[in-house]
PDB file of C-alpha atoms in Angstrom:
ATOM      1  CA  UNK A 217      83.888  82.509  92.913  1.00 82.00           C
ATOM      2  CA  UNK A 218      85.846  85.276  94.763  1.00 86.00           C
ATOM      3  CA  UNK A 219      88.521  85.767  92.095  1.00 92.00           C
ATOM      4  CA  UNK A 220      85.423  86.621  89.449  1.00 93.00           C
ATOM      5  CA  UNK A 221      83.893  88.901  91.748  1.00 91.00           C
ATOM      6  CA  UNK A 222      87.163  90.463  92.738  1.00 91.00           C
ATOM      7  CA  UNK A 223      88.128  90.921  89.265  1.00 94.00           C
ATOM      8  CA  UNK A 224      84.966  92.489  88.410  1.00 94.00           C
ATOM      9  CA  UNK A 225      85.214  94.738  91.217  1.00 92.00           C
ATOM     10  CA  UNK A 226      88.643  95.772  90.433  1.00 94.00           C
ATOM     11  CA  UNK A 227      87.851  96.130  86.905  1.00 96.00           C
ATOM     12  CA  UNK A 228      85.157  98.622  87.514  1.00 95.00           C
ATOM     13  CA  UNK A 229      87.121 100.904  89.908  1.00 95.00           C
ATOM     14  CA  UNK A 230      90.254 100.800  87.664  1.00 95.00           C
ATOM     15  CA  UNK A 231      88.384 101.556  84.270  1.00 95.00           C
ATOM     16  CA  UNK A 232      86.708 104.292  86.048  1.00 95.00           C
ATOM     17  CA  UNK A 233      90.130 105.645  87.535  1.00 94.00           C
ATOM     18  CA  UNK A 234      91.754 105.279  84.273  1.00 93.00           C
ATOM     19  CA  UNK A 235      88.545 107.314  82.468  1.00 92.00           C
ATOM     20  CA  UNK A 236      88.810 110.060  85.187  1.00 92.00           C
ATOM     21  CA  UNK A 237      92.666 110.382  84.621  1.00 92.00           C
ATOM     22  CA  UNK A 238      92.560 110.027  81.029  1.00 88.00           C
ATOM     23  CA  UNK A 239      89.839 113.146  80.830  1.00 89.00           C
ATOM     24  CA  UNK A 240      92.350 115.114  83.240  1.00 91.00           C
ATOM     25  CA  UNK A 241      95.299 114.721  80.915  1.00 87.00           C
ATOM     26  CA  UNK A 242      93.259 115.473  77.872  1.00 87.00           C
ATOM     27  CA  UNK A 243      91.950 118.777  79.584  1.00 91.00           C
ATOM     28  CA  UNK A 244      95.223 119.712  80.542  1.00 89.00           C
ATOM     29  CA  UNK A 245      96.720 118.980  76.962  1.00 86.00           C
ATOM     30  CA  UNK A 246      93.887 121.086  75.474  1.00 91.00           C
ATOM     31  CA  UNK A 247      92.374 117.930  73.790  1.00 86.00           C
ATOM     32  CA  UNK A 248      88.622 118.236  73.116  1.00 84.00           C
ATOM     33  CA  UNK A 249      87.978 114.830  71.698  1.00 84.00           C
ATOM     34  CA  UNK A 250      88.515 111.140  72.270  1.00 84.00           C
ATOM     35  CA  UNK A 251      88.342 108.261  69.707  1.00 88.00           C
ATOM     36  CA  UNK A 252      86.297 105.198  70.195  1.00 92.00           C
ATOM     37  CA  UNK A 253      89.289 103.498  69.489  1.00 93.00           C
ATOM     38  CA  UNK A 254      90.608 104.868  72.845  1.00 88.00           C
ATOM     39  CA  UNK A 255      87.444 104.060  74.826  1.00 89.00           C
ATOM     40  CA  UNK A 256      88.002 100.594  73.635  1.00 93.00           C
ATOM     41  CA  UNK A 257      91.673 100.704  75.027  1.00 94.00           C
ATOM     42  CA  UNK A 258      90.866 101.647  78.157  1.00 94.00           C
ATOM     43  CA  UNK A 259      88.806  98.785  79.406  1.00 95.00           C
ATOM     44  CA  UNK A 260      91.629  96.513  78.051  1.00 95.00           C
ATOM     45  CA  UNK A 261      94.313  98.006  79.930  1.00 95.00           C
ATOM     46  CA  UNK A 262      92.000  97.970  83.181  1.00 96.00           C
ATOM     47  CA  UNK A 263      91.173  94.166  82.588  1.00 96.00           C
ATOM     48  CA  UNK A 264      94.747  93.403  82.535  1.00 96.00           C
ATOM     49  CA  UNK A 265      95.676  95.546  85.634  1.00 96.00           C
ATOM     50  CA  UNK A 266      92.991  94.186  87.295  1.00 96.00           C
ATOM     51  CA  UNK A 267      93.817  90.866  86.571  1.00 96.00           C
ATOM     52  CA  UNK A 268      97.639  91.673  87.863  1.00 96.00           C
ATOM     53  CA  UNK A 269      95.953  93.315  90.955  1.00 94.00           C
ATOM     54  CA  UNK A 270      93.400  89.990  92.163  1.00 94.00           C
ATOM     55  CA  UNK A 271      96.566  87.545  91.392  1.00 93.00           C
ATOM     56  CA  UNK A 272      98.891  89.981  93.409  1.00 90.00           C
ATOM     57  CA  UNK A 273      96.307  89.972  96.307  1.00 87.00           C
ATOM     58  CA  UNK A 274      95.987  86.551  96.205  1.00 87.00           C
ATOM     59  CA  UNK A 275      99.639  85.789  96.578  1.00 84.00           C
ATOM     60  CA  UNK A 276     100.512  88.600  99.129  1.00 79.00           C
ATOM     61  CA  UNK A 277      97.184  87.596 101.719  1.00 77.00           C
ATOM     62  CA  UNK A 278      99.931  86.232 104.120  1.00 76.00           C
ATOM     63  CA  UNK A 279     101.985  89.373 105.063  1.00 70.00           C
ATOM     64  CA  UNK A 280     102.778  89.159 108.616  1.00 76.00           C
ATOM     65  CA  UNK A 281     104.788  92.694 108.822  1.00 85.00           C
ATOM     66  CA  UNK A 282     104.173  96.295 108.126  1.00 86.00           C
ATOM     67  CA  UNK A 283     107.501  95.882 106.224  1.00 88.00           C
ATOM     68  CA  UNK A 284     106.297  92.883 103.916  1.00 87.00           C
ATOM     69  CA  UNK A 285     102.989  95.040 103.350  1.00 85.00           C
ATOM     70  CA  UNK A 286     104.878  97.885 102.210  1.00 89.00           C
ATOM     71  CA  UNK A 287     107.319  96.029 100.170  1.00 90.00           C
ATOM     72  CA  UNK A 288     104.135  94.189  98.518  1.00 89.00           C
ATOM     73  CA  UNK A 289     102.559  97.749  97.846  1.00 90.00           C
ATOM     74  CA  UNK A 290     105.419  98.932  96.033  1.00 94.00           C
ATOM     75  CA  UNK A 291     105.973  95.736  93.830  1.00 93.00           C
ATOM     76  CA  UNK A 292     102.237  95.684  92.993  1.00 94.00           C
ATOM     77  CA  UNK A 293     102.754  99.598  92.081  1.00 96.00           C
ATOM     78  CA  UNK A 294     105.840  98.819  90.026  1.00 96.00           C
ATOM     79  CA  UNK A 295     103.867  95.945  88.033  1.00 96.00           C
ATOM     80  CA  UNK A 296     100.928  98.343  87.461  1.00 96.00           C
ATOM     81  CA  UNK A 297     103.448 100.928  86.209  1.00 97.00           C
ATOM     82  CA  UNK A 298     105.283  98.394  83.849  1.00 97.00           C
ATOM     83  CA  UNK A 299     101.930  97.319  82.420  1.00 96.00           C
ATOM     84  CA  UNK A 300     100.397 100.924  82.124  1.00 96.00           C
ATOM     85  CA  UNK A 301     103.725 102.044  80.553  1.00 96.00           C
ATOM     86  CA  UNK A 302     103.395  99.060  78.098  1.00 96.00           C
ATOM     87  CA  UNK A 303      99.594  99.776  77.362  1.00 95.00           C
ATOM     88  CA  UNK A 304     100.243 103.576  77.048  1.00 94.00           C
ATOM     89  CA  UNK A 305     103.020 103.202  74.347  1.00 95.00           C
ATOM     90  CA  UNK A 306     101.402 100.564  72.729  1.00 95.00           C
ATOM     91  CA  UNK A 307      97.991 102.460  72.291  1.00 94.00           C
ATOM     92  CA  UNK A 308      99.823 105.731  71.538  1.00 92.00           C
ATOM     93  CA  UNK A 309      98.715 107.384  74.857  1.00 91.00           C
ATOM     94  CA  UNK A 310     101.931 108.599  75.633  1.00 91.00           C
ATOM     95  CA  UNK A 311     105.617 108.452  73.914  1.00 93.00           C
ATOM     96  CA  UNK A 312     107.913 106.228  75.414  1.00 95.00           C
ATOM     97  CA  UNK A 313     110.313 108.828  76.739  1.00 96.00           C
ATOM     98  CA  UNK A 314     111.063 110.328  80.320  1.00 96.00           C
ATOM     99  CA  UNK A 315     107.723 112.671  79.952  1.00 94.00           C
ATOM    100  CA  UNK A 316     105.543 109.612  78.597  1.00 93.00           C
ATOM    101  CA  UNK A 317     107.074 107.453  81.395  1.00 95.00           C
ATOM    102  CA  UNK A 318     106.240 110.073  84.166  1.00 95.00           C
ATOM    103  CA  UNK A 319     102.810 110.920  83.141  1.00 94.00           C
ATOM    104  CA  UNK A 320     102.144 107.083  83.226  1.00 95.00           C
ATOM    105  CA  UNK A 321     103.591 106.683  86.594  1.00 96.00           C
ATOM    106  CA  UNK A 322     101.411 109.717  88.104  1.00 95.00           C
ATOM    107  CA  UNK A 323      98.496 108.518  86.428  1.00 95.00           C
ATOM    108  CA  UNK A 324      98.955 105.168  87.888  1.00 96.00           C
ATOM    109  CA  UNK A 325      99.321 106.807  91.220  1.00 96.00           C
ATOM    110  CA  UNK A 326      96.195 108.461  91.000  1.00 95.00           C
ATOM    111  CA  UNK A 327      94.285 105.496  89.578  1.00 95.00           C
ATOM    112  CA  UNK A 328      95.934 103.469  92.371  1.00 94.00           C
ATOM    113  CA  UNK A 329      94.918 105.594  95.014  1.00 94.00           C
ATOM    114  CA  UNK A 330      91.179 105.785  93.436  1.00 93.00           C
ATOM    115  CA  UNK A 331      91.237 102.101  93.305  1.00 92.00           C
ATOM    116  CA  UNK A 332      92.422 101.736  96.836  1.00 90.00           C
ATOM    117  CA  UNK A 333      89.703 104.189  98.498  1.00 91.00           C
ATOM    118  CA  UNK A 334      86.912 102.831  96.666  1.00 88.00           C
ATOM    119  CA  UNK A 335      88.055  98.977  97.516  1.00 85.00           C
ATOM    120  CA  UNK A 336      88.758 100.128 101.274  1.00 87.00           C
ATOM    121  CA  UNK A 337      85.165 101.538 101.383  1.00 87.00           C
ATOM    122  CA  UNK A 338      83.631  98.750  99.891  1.00 83.00           C
ATOM    123  CA  UNK A 339      85.383  96.342 102.255  1.00 81.00           C
ATOM    124  CA  UNK A 340      84.515  98.309 105.047  1.00 82.00           C
ATOM    125  CA  UNK A 341      80.910  98.501 104.422  1.00 77.00           C
ATOM    126  CA  UNK A 342      80.654  94.661 103.393  1.00 76.00           C
ATOM    127  CA  UNK A 343      82.612  93.913 106.852  1.00 79.00           C
ATOM    128  CA  UNK A 344      79.942  96.195 108.487  1.00 80.00           C
ATOM    129  CA  UNK A 345      77.035  93.967 106.845  1.00 81.00           C
ATOM    130  CA  UNK A 346      78.697  90.979 108.071  1.00 79.00           C
ATOM    131  CA  UNK A 347      79.258  91.866 111.629  1.00 83.00           C
ATOM    132  CA  UNK A 348      75.749  92.931 111.706  1.00 82.00           C
ATOM    133  CA  UNK A 349      74.286  89.590 110.543  1.00 78.00           C
ATOM    134  CA  UNK A 350      76.907  87.760 112.893  1.00 77.00           C
ATOM    135  CA  UNK A 351      75.680  90.018 115.965  1.00 82.00           C
ATOM    136  CA  UNK A 352      71.935  89.371 114.771  1.00 80.00           C
ATOM    137  CA  UNK A 353      72.356  85.594 114.488  1.00 76.00           C
ATOM    138  CA  UNK A 354      74.080  85.530 118.006  1.00 77.00           C
ATOM    139  CA  UNK A 355      71.329  87.319 119.287  1.00 78.00           C
ATOM    140  CA  UNK A 356      68.730  84.697 117.916  1.00 80.00           C
ATOM    141  CA  UNK A 357      70.325  81.889 119.768  1.00 74.00           C
ATOM    142  CA  UNK A 358      70.267  83.394 122.788  1.00 65.00           C
TER     143      UNK A 358
END
């Protein structure tokens, strides 16, 4: 069950992040419209990257050192960049050249940061509620 809830949570964060970044890139390039086809492609890319994120988080739950944590973050980011370069070039969002790849790499970093902050704030709030429930339960037993 946690797999599904994490997938949905990351899907929402990543879809929102991609949409924001997509809008910023369109504004920078001076493009004032977007096709319905692009709006359909965004959730497709988000679903695959959310799936990568959930699978990666399951596989990396047992990191014991900071070095392992940072290596895991780097590998995760590289996997996401590779997926987004694939989608970006396949969907025609960018050309497969240095400029296009750099746009994807920078955009992925922005989406990664957005998703990280959203997940962190959500997890922090969940932990606070859980701790309050545990405190309340302990007090009831006394």
